[in-house]
Coordinates of N, CA and C in Angstrom, one line a residue:
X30 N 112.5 21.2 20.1 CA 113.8 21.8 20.2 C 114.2 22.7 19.0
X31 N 113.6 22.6 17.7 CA 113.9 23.2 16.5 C 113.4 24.1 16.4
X32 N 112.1 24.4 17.1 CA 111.6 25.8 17.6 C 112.3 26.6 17.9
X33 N 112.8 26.3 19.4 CA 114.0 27.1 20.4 C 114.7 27.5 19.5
X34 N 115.5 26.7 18.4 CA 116.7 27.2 18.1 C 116.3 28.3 17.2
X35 N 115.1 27.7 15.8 CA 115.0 29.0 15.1 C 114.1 29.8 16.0
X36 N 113.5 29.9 17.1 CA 113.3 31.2 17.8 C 114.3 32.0 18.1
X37 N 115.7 31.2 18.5 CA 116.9 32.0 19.3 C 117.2 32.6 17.7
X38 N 117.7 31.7 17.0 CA 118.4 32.1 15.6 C 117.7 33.4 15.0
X39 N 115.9 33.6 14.7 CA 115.4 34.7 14.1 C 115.5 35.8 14.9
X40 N 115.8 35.4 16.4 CA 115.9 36.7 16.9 C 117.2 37.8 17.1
X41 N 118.2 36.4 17.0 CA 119.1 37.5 16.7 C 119.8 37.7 15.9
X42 N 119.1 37.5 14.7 CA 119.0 38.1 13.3 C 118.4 39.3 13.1
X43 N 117.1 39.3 14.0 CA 116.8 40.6 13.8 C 117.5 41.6 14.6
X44 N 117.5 41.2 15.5 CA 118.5 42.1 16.3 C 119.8 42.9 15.4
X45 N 120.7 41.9 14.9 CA 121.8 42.2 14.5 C 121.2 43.3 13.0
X46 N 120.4 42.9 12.5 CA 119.9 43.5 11.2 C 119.5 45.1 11.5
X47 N 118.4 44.9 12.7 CA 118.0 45.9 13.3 C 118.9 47.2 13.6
X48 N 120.2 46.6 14.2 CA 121.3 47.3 15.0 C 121.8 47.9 13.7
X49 N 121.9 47.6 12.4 CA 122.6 47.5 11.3 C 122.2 48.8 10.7
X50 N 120.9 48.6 10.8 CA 119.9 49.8 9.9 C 119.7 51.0 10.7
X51 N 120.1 51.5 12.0 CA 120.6 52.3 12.5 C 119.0 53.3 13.1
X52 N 119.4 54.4 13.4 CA 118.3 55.3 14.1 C 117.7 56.3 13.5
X53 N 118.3 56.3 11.9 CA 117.0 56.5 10.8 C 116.1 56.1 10.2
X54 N 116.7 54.6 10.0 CA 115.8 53.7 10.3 C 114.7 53.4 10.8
X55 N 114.8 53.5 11.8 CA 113.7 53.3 13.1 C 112.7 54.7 13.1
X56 N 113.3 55.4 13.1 CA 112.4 56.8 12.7 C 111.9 56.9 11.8
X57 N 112.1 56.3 10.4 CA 111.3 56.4 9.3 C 110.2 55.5 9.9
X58 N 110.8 54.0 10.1 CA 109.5 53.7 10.8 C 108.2 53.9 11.7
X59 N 108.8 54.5 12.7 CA 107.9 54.9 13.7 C 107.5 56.2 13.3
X60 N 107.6 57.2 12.6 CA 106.9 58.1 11.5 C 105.6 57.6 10.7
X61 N 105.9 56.7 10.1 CA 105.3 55.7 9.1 C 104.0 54.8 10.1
X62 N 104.3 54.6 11.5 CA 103.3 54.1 12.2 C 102.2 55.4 12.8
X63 N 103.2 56.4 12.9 CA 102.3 57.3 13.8 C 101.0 57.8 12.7
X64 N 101.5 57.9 11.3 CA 100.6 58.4 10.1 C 100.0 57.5 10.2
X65 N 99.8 56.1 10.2 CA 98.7 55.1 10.0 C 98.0 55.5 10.9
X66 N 98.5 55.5 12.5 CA 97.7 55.5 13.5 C 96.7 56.7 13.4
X67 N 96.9 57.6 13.1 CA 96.4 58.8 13.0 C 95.1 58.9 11.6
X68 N 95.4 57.9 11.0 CA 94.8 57.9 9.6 C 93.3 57.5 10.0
X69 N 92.1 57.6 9.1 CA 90.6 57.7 9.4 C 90.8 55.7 9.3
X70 N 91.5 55.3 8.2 CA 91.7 54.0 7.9 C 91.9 53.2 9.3
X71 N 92.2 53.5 10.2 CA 92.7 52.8 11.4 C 91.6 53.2 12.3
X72 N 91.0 54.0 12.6 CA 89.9 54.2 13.4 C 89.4 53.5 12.5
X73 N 88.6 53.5 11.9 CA 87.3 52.7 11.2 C 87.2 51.1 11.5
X74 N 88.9 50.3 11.3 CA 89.2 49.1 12.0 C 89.4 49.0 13.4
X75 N 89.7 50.1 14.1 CA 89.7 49.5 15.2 C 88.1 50.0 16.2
X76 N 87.3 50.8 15.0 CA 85.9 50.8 15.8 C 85.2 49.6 15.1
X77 N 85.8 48.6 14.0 CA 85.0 47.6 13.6 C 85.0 46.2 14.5
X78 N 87.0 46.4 14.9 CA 87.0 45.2 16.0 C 86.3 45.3 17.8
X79 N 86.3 46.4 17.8 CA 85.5 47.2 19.1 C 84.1 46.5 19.0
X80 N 83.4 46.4 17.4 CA 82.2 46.4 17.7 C 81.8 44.4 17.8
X81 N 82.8 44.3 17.0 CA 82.7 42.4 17.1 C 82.9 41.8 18.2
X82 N 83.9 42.8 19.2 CA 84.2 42.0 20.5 C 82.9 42.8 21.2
X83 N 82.0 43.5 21.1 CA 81.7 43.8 22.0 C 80.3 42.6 21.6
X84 N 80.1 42.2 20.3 CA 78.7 41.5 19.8 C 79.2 40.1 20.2
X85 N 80.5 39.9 20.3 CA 80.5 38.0 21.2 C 80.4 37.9 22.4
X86 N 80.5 39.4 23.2 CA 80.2 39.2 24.3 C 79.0 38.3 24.5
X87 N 79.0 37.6 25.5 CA 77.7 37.3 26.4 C 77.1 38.3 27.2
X88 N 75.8 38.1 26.8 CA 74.9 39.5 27.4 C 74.1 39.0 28.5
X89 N 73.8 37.4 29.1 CA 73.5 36.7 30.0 C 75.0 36.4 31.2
X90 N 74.2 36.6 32.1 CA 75.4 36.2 33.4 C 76.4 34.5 32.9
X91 N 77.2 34.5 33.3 CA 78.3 33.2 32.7 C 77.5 32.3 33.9
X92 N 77.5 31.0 33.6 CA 77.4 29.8 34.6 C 78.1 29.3 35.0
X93 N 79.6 29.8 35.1 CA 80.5 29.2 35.6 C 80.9 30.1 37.2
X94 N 80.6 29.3 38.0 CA 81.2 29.7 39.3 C 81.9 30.9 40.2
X95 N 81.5 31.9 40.7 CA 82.5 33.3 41.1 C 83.9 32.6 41.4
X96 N 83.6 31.5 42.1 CA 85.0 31.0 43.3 C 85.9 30.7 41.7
X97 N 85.5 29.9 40.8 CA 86.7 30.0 39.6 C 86.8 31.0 39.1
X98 N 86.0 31.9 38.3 CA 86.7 32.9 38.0 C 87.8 33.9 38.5
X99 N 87.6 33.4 40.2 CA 88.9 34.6 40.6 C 89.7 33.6 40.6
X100 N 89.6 32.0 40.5 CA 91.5 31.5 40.4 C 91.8 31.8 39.7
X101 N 91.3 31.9 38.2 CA 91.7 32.2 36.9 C 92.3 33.3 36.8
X102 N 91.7 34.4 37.7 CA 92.2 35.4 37.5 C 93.7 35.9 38.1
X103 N 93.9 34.9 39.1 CA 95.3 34.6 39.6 C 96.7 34.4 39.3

């Protein structure tokens, strides 16, 4: 139950903080995201986590059952 509350409570703190700092704010920010995104620094991490998920893959068929995998998928 202490969760719930500080989940309710942080959120609408941010909210209200958020509301506070207005729509320059937010555009400094999302300026400030679009230069990261765009930056060599960010491709190079997101071609390093590309390459780790693609090396856990299993490269052998799974032994677990078709009929489960589509509940799962449900």
């Amino acid at each position: 139950m202490k969760f719930r509350l500080g989940l309710v409570v942080g959120f609408g703190l941010g909210y209200y903080l958020g509301a506070r700092a207005g729509r320059a704010r937010y555009e400094q920010m999302r300026r400030r995201l679009e230069r990261l995104r765009d930056s060599r620094l960010f491709d190079r991490l997101q071609a390093a986590v590309e390459l780790s998920v693609e090396r856990m893959r299993p490269e052998e068929p799974s032994d677990i059952p078709l009929h489960l995998v589509e509940q799962a998928a449900r």
